[in-house]
mmCIF file with all atom_site columns, C-alpha atoms in Angstrom:
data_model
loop_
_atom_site.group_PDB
_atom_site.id
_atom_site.type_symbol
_atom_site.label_atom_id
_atom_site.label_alt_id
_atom_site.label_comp_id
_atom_site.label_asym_id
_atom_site.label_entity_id
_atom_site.label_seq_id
_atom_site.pdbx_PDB_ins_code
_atom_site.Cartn_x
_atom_site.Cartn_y
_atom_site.Cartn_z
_atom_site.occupancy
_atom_site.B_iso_or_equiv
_atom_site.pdbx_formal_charge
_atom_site.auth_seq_id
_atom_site.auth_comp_id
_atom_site.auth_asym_id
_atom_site.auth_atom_id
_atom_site.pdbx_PDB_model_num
ATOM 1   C CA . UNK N 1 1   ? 8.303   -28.190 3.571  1.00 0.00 ? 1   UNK N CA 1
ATOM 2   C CA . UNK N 1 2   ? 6.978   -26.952 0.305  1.00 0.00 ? 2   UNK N CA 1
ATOM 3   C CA . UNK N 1 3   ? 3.318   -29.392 0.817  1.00 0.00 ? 3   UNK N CA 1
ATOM 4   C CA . UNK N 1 4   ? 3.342   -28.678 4.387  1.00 0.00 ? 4   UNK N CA 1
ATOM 5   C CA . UNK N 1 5   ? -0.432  -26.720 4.945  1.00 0.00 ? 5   UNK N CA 1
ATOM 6   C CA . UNK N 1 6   ? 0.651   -24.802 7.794  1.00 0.00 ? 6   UNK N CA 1
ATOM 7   C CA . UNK N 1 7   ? 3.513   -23.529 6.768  1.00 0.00 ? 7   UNK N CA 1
ATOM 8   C CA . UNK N 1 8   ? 1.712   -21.943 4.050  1.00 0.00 ? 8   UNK N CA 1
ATOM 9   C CA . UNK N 1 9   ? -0.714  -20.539 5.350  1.00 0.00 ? 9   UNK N CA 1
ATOM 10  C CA . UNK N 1 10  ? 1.583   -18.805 7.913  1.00 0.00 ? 10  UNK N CA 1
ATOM 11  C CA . UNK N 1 11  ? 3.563   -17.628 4.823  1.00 0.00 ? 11  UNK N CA 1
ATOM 12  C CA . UNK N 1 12  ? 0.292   -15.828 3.564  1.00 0.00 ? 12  UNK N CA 1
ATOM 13  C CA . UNK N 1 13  ? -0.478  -14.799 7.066  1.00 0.00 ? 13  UNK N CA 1
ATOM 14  C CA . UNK N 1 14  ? 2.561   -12.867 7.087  1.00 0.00 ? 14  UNK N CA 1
ATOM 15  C CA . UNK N 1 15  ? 1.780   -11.515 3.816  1.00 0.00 ? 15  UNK N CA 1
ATOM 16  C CA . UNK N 1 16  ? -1.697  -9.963  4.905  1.00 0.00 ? 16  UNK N CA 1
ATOM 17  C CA . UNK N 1 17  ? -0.357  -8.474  8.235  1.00 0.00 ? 17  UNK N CA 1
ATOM 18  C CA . UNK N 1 18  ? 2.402   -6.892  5.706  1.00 0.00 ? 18  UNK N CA 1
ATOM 19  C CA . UNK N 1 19  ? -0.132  -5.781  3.586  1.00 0.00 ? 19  UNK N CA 1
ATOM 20  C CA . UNK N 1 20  ? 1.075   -7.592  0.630  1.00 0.00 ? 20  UNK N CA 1
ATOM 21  C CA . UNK N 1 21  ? -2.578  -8.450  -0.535 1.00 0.00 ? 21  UNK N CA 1
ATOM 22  C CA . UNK N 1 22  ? -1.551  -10.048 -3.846 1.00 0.00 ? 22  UNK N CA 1
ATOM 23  C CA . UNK N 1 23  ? 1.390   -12.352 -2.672 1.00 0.00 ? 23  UNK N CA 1
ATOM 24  C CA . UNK N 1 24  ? -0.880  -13.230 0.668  1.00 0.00 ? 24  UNK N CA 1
ATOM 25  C CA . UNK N 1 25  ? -3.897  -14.197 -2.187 1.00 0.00 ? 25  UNK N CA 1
ATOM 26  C CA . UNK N 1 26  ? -1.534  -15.954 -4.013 1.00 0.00 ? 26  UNK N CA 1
ATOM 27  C CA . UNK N 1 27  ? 0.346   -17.860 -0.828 1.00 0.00 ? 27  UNK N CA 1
ATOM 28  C CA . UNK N 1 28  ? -3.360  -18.623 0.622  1.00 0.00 ? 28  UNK N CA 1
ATOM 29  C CA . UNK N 1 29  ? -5.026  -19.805 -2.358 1.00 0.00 ? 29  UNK N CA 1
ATOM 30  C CA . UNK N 1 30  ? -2.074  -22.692 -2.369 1.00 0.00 ? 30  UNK N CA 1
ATOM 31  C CA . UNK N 1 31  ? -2.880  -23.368 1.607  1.00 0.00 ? 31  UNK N CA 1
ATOM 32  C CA . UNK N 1 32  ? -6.038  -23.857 0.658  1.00 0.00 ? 32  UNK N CA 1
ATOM 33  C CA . UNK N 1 33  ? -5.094  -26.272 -2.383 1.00 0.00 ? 33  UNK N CA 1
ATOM 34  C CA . UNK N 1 34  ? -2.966  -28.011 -0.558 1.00 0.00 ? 34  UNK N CA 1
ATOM 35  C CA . UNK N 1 35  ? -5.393  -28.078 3.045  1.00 0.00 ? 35  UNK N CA 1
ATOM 36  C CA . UNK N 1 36  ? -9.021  -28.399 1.490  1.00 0.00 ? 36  UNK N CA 1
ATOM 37  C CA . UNK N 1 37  ? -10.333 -28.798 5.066  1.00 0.00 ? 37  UNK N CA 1
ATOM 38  C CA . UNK N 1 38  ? -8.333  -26.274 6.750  1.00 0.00 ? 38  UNK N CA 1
ATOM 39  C CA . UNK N 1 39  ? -10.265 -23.601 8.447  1.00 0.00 ? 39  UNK N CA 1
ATOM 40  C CA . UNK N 1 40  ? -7.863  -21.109 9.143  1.00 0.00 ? 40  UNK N CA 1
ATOM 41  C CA . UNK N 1 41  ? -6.537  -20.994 5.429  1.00 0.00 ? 41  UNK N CA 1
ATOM 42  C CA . UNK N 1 42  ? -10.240 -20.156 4.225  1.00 0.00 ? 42  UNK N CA 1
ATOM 43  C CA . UNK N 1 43  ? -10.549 -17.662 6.895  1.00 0.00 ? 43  UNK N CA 1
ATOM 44  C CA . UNK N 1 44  ? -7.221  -15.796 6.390  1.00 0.00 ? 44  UNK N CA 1
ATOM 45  C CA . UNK N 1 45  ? -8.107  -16.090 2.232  1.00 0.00 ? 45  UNK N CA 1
ATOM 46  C CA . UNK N 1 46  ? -11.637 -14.148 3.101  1.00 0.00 ? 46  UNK N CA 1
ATOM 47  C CA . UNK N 1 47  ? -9.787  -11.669 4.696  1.00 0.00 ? 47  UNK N CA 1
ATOM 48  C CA . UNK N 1 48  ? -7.610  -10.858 2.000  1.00 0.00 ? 48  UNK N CA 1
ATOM 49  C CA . UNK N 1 49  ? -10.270 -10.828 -0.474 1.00 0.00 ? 49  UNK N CA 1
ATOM 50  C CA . UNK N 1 50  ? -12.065 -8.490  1.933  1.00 0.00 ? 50  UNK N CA 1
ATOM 51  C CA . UNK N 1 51  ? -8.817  -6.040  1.637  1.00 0.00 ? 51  UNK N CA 1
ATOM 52  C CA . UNK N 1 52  ? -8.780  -6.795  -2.101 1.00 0.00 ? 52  UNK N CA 1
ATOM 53  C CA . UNK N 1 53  ? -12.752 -5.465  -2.453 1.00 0.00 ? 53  UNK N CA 1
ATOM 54  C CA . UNK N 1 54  ? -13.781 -8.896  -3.549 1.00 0.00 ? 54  UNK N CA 1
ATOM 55  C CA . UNK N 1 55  ? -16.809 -9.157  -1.051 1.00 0.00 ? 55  UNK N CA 1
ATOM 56  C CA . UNK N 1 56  ? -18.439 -12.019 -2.382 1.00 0.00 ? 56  UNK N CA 1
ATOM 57  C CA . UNK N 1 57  ? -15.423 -14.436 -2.816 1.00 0.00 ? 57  UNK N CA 1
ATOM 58  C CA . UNK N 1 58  ? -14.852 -13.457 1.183  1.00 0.00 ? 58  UNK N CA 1
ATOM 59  C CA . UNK N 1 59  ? -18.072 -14.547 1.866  1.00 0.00 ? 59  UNK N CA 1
ATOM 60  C CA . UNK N 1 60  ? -17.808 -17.766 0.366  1.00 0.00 ? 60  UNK N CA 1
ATOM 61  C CA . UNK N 1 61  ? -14.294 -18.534 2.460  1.00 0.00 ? 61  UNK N CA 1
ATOM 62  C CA . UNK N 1 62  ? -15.789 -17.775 5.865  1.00 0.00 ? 62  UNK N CA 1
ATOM 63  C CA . UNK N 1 63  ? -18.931 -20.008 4.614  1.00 0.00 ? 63  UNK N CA 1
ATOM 64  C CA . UNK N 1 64  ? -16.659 -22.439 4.304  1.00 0.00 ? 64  UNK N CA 1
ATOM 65  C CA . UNK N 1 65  ? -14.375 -21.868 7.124  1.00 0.00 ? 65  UNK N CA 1
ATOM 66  C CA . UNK N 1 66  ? -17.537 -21.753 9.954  1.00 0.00 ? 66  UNK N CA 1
ATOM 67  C CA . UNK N 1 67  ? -18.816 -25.228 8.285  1.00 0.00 ? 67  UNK N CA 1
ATOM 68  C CA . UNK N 1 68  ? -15.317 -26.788 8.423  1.00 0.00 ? 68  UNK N CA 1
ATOM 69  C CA . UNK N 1 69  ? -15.034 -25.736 11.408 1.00 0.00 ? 69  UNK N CA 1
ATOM 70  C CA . UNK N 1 70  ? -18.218 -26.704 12.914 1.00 0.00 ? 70  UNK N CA 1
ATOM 71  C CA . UNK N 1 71  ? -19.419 -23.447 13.644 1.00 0.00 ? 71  UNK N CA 1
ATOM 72  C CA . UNK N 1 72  ? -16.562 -22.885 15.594 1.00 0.00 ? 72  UNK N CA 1
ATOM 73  C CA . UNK N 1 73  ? -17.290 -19.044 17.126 1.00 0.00 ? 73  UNK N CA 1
ATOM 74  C CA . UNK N 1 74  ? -14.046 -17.510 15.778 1.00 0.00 ? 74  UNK N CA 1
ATOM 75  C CA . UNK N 1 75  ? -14.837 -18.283 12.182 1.00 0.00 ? 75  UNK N CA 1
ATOM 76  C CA . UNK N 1 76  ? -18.792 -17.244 12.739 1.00 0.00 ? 76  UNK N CA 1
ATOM 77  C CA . UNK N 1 77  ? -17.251 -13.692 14.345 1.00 0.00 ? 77  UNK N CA 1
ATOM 78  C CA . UNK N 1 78  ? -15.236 -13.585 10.919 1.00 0.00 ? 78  UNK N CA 1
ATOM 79  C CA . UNK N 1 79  ? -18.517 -14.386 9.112  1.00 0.00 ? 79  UNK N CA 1
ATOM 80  C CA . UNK N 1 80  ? -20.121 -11.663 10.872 1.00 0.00 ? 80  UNK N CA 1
ATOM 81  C CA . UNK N 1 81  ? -17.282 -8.778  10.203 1.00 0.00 ? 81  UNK N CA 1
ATOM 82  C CA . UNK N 1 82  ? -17.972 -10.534 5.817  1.00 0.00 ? 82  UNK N CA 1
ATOM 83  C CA . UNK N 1 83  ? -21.305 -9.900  6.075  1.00 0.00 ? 83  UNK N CA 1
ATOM 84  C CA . UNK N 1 84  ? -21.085 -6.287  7.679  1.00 0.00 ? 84  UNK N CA 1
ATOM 85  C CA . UNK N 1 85  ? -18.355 -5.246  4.889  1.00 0.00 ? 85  UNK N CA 1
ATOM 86  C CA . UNK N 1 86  ? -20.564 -6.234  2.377  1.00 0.00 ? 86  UNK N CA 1
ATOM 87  C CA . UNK N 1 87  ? -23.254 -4.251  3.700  1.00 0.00 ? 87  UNK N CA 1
ATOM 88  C CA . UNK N 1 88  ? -25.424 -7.031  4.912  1.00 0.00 ? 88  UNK N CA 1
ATOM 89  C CA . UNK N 1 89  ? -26.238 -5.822  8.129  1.00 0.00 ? 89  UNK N CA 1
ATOM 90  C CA . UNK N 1 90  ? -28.978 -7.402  9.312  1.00 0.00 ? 90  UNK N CA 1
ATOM 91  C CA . UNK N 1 91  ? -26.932 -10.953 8.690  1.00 0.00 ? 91  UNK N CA 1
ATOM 92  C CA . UNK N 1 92  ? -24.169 -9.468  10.792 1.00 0.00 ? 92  UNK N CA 1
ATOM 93  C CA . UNK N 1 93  ? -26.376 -7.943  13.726 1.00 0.00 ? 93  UNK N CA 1
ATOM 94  C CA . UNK N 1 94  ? -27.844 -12.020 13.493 1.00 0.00 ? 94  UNK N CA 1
ATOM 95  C CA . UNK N 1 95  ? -24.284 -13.449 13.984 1.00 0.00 ? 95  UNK N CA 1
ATOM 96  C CA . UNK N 1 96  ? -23.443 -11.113 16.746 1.00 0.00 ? 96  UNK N CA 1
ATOM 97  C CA . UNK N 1 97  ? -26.836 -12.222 18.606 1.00 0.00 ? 97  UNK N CA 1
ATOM 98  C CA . UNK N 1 98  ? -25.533 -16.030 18.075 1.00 0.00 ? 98  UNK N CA 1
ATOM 99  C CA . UNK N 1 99  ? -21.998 -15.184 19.600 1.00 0.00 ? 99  UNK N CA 1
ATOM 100 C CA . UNK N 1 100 ? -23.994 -12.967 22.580 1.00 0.00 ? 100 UNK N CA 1
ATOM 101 C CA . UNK N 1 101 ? -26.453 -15.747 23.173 1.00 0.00 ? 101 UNK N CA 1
ATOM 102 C CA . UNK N 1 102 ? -23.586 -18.304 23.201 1.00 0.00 ? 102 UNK N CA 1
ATOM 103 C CA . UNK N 1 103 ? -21.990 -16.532 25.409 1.00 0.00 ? 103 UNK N CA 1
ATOM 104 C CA . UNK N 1 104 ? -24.362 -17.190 28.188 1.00 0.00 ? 104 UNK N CA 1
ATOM 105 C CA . UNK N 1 105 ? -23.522 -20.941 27.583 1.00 0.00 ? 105 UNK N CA 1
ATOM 106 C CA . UNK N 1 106 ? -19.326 -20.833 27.340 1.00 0.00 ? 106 UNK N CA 1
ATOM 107 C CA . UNK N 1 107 ? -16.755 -18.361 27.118 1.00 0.00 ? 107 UNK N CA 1
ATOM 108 C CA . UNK N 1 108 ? -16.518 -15.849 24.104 1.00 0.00 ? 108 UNK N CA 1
ATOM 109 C CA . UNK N 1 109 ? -14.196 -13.998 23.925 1.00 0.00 ? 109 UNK N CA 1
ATOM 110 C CA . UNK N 1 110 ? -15.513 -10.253 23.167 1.00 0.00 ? 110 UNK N CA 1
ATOM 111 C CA . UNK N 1 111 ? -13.057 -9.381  20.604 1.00 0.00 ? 111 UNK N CA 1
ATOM 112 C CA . UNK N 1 112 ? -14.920 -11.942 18.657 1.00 0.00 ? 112 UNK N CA 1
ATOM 113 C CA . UNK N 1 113 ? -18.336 -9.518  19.208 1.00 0.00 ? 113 UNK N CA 1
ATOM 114 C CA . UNK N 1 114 ? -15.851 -6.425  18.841 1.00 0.00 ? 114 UNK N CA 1
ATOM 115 C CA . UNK N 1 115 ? -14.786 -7.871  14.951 1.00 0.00 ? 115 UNK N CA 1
ATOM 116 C CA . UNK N 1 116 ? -18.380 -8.069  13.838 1.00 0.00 ? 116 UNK N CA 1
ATOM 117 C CA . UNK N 1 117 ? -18.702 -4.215  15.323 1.00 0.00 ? 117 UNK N CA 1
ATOM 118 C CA . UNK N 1 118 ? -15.918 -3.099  13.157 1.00 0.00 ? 118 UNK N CA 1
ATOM 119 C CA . UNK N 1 119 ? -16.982 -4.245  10.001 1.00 0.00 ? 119 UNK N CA 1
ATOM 120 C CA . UNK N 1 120 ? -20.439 -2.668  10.656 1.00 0.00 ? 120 UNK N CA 1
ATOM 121 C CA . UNK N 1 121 ? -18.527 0.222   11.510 1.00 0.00 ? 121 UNK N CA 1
ATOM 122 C CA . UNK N 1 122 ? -20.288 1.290   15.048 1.00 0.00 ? 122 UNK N CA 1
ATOM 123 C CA . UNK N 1 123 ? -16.830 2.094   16.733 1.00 0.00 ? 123 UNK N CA 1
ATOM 124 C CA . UNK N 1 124 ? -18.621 2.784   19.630 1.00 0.00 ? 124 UNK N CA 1
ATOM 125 C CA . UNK N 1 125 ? -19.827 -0.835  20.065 1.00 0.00 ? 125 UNK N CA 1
ATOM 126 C CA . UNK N 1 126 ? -16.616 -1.828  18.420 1.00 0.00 ? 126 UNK N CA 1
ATOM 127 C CA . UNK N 1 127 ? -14.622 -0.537  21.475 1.00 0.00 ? 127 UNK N CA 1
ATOM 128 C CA . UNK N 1 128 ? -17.073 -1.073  24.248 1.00 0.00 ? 128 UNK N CA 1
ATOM 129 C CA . UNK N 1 129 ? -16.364 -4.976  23.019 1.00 0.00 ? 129 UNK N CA 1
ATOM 130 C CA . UNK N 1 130 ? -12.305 -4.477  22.663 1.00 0.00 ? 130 UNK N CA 1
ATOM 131 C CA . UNK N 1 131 ? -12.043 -2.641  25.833 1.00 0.00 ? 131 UNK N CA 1
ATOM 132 C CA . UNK N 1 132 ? -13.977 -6.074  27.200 1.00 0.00 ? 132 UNK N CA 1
ATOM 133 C CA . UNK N 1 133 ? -11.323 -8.488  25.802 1.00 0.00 ? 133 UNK N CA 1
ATOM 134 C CA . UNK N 1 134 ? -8.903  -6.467  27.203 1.00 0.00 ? 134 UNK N CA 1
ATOM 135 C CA . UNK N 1 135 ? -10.130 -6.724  30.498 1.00 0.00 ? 135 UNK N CA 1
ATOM 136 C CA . UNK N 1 136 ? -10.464 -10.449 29.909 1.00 0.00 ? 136 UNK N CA 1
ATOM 137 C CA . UNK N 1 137 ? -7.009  -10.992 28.488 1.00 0.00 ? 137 UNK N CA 1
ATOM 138 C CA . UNK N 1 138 ? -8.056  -11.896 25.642 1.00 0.00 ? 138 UNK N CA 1
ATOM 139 C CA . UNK N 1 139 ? -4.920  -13.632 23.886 1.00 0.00 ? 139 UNK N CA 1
ATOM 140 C CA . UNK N 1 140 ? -6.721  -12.715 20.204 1.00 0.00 ? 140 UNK N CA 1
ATOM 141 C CA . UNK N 1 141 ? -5.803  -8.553  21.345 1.00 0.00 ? 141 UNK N CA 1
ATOM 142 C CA . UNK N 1 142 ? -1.728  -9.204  20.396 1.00 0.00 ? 142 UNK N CA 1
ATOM 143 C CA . UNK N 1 143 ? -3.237  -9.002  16.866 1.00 0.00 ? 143 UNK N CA 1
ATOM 144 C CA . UNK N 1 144 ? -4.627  -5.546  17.397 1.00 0.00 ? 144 UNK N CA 1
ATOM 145 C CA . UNK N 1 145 ? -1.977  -3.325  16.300 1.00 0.00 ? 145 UNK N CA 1
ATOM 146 C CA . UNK N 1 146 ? -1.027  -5.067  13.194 1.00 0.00 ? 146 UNK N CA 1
ATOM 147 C CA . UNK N 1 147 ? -3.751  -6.792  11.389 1.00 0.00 ? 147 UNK N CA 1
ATOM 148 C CA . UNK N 1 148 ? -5.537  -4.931  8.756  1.00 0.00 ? 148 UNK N CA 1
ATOM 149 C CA . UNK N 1 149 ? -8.938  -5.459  10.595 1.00 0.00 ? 149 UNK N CA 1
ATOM 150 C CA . UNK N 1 150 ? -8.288  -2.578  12.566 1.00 0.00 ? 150 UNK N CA 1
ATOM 151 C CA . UNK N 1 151 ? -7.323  -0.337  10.420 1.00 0.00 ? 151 UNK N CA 1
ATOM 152 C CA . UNK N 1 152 ? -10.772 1.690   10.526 1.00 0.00 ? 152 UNK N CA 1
ATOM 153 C CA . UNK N 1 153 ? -10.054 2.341   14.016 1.00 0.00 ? 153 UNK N CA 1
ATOM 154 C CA . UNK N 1 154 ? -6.594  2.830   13.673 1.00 0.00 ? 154 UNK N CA 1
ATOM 155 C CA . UNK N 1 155 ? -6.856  7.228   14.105 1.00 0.00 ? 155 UNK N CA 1
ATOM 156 C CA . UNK N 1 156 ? -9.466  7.041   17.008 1.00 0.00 ? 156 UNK N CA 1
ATOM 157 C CA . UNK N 1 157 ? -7.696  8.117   20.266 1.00 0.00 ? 157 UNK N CA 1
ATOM 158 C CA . UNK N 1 158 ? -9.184  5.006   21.810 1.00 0.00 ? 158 UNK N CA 1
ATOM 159 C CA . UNK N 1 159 ? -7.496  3.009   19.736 1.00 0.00 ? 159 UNK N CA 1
ATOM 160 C CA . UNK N 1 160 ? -4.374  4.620   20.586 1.00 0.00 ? 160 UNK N CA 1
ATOM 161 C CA . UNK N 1 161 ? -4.322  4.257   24.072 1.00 0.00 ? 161 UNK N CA 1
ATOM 162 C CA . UNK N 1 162 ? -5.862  0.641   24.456 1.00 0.00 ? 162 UNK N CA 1
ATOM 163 C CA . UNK N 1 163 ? -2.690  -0.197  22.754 1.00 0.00 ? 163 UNK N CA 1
ATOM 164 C CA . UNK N 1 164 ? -0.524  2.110   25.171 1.00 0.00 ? 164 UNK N CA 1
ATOM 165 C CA . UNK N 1 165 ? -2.027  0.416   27.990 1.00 0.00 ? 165 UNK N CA 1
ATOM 166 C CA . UNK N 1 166 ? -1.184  -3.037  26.365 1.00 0.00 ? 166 UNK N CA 1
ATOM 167 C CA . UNK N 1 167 ? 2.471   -1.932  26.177 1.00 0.00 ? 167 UNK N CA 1
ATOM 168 C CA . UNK N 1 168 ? 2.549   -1.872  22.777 1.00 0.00 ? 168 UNK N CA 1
ATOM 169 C CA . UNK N 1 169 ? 5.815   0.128   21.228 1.00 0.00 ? 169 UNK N CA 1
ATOM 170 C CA . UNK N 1 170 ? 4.656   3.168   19.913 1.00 0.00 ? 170 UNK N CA 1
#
């Protein structure tokens, strides 16, 4: 279905897992045309534009992505990663403290505090939060292995075995 939003979107998904950053910009940009209010499709577009170097755009995506979303914590954890690749840090440490404070209220899942960690770069905190979700089950952690996200962690050993113990093919 050629005006269908999800399908779309999943079509640029694919792209960005495959690393096809300029067919996945080009298949999300149309999800977004065609879904306006469709979080998701703004997220996924930040994150390509955050593979693509264009920092500000990505911004602007998971702006609008938390606000459609009404501050849904999975696009404010994606908010947080934007804000620590563009190298404003003190915005991202202030996400993470809304996620950890949240947390007291509802589940979070940690991989959502483990995303903003990785774009700031402290793998240390980065995997102190994954090795969380893991322990939680996190559904969010079947991503790990192929989303581009992760590719700054991708040659740390810990990396390597989290994803041995999740029975990952190696």
């Amino acid at each position: 279905d050629p005006l269908s939003v999800t399908i779309q979107y999943v079509v640029g998904l694919v792209c960005y897992l495959a690393r096809q950053y300029d067919q996945a910009l080009e298949e999300l940009r149309k999800a977004v045309e065609l879904g306006p209010d469709f979080p998701v499709a703004h997220s996924y577009l930040g994150r390509v534009y955050i593979e693509k170097g264009m920092l500000q755009a990505a911004l602007a995506e998971f702006e609008k992505a938390v606000a459609l979303s009404g501050r849904d914590p999975y696009y404010v954890s994606f908010l947080g990663y934007g804000q620590a690749r563009a190298g404003n840090r003190v915005e991202a440490e202030k996400l993470i403290a809304e996620l950890k404070e949240l947390s007291k209220r509802r589940f979070i899942p940690s991989s959502f505090v483990a995303l903003v960690y990785v774009g700031l770069g402290d793998k240390d905190q980065a995997f102190a939060w994954l090795e969380k979700a893991y322990e939680e089950r996190e559904m969010r952690m079947i991503v790990l292995k192929a989303s581009p996200t992760y590719d700054s962690l991708r040659s740390d050993p810990r990396f390597q075995a989290l994803l041995r113990r999740m029975n990952f093919p190696q």
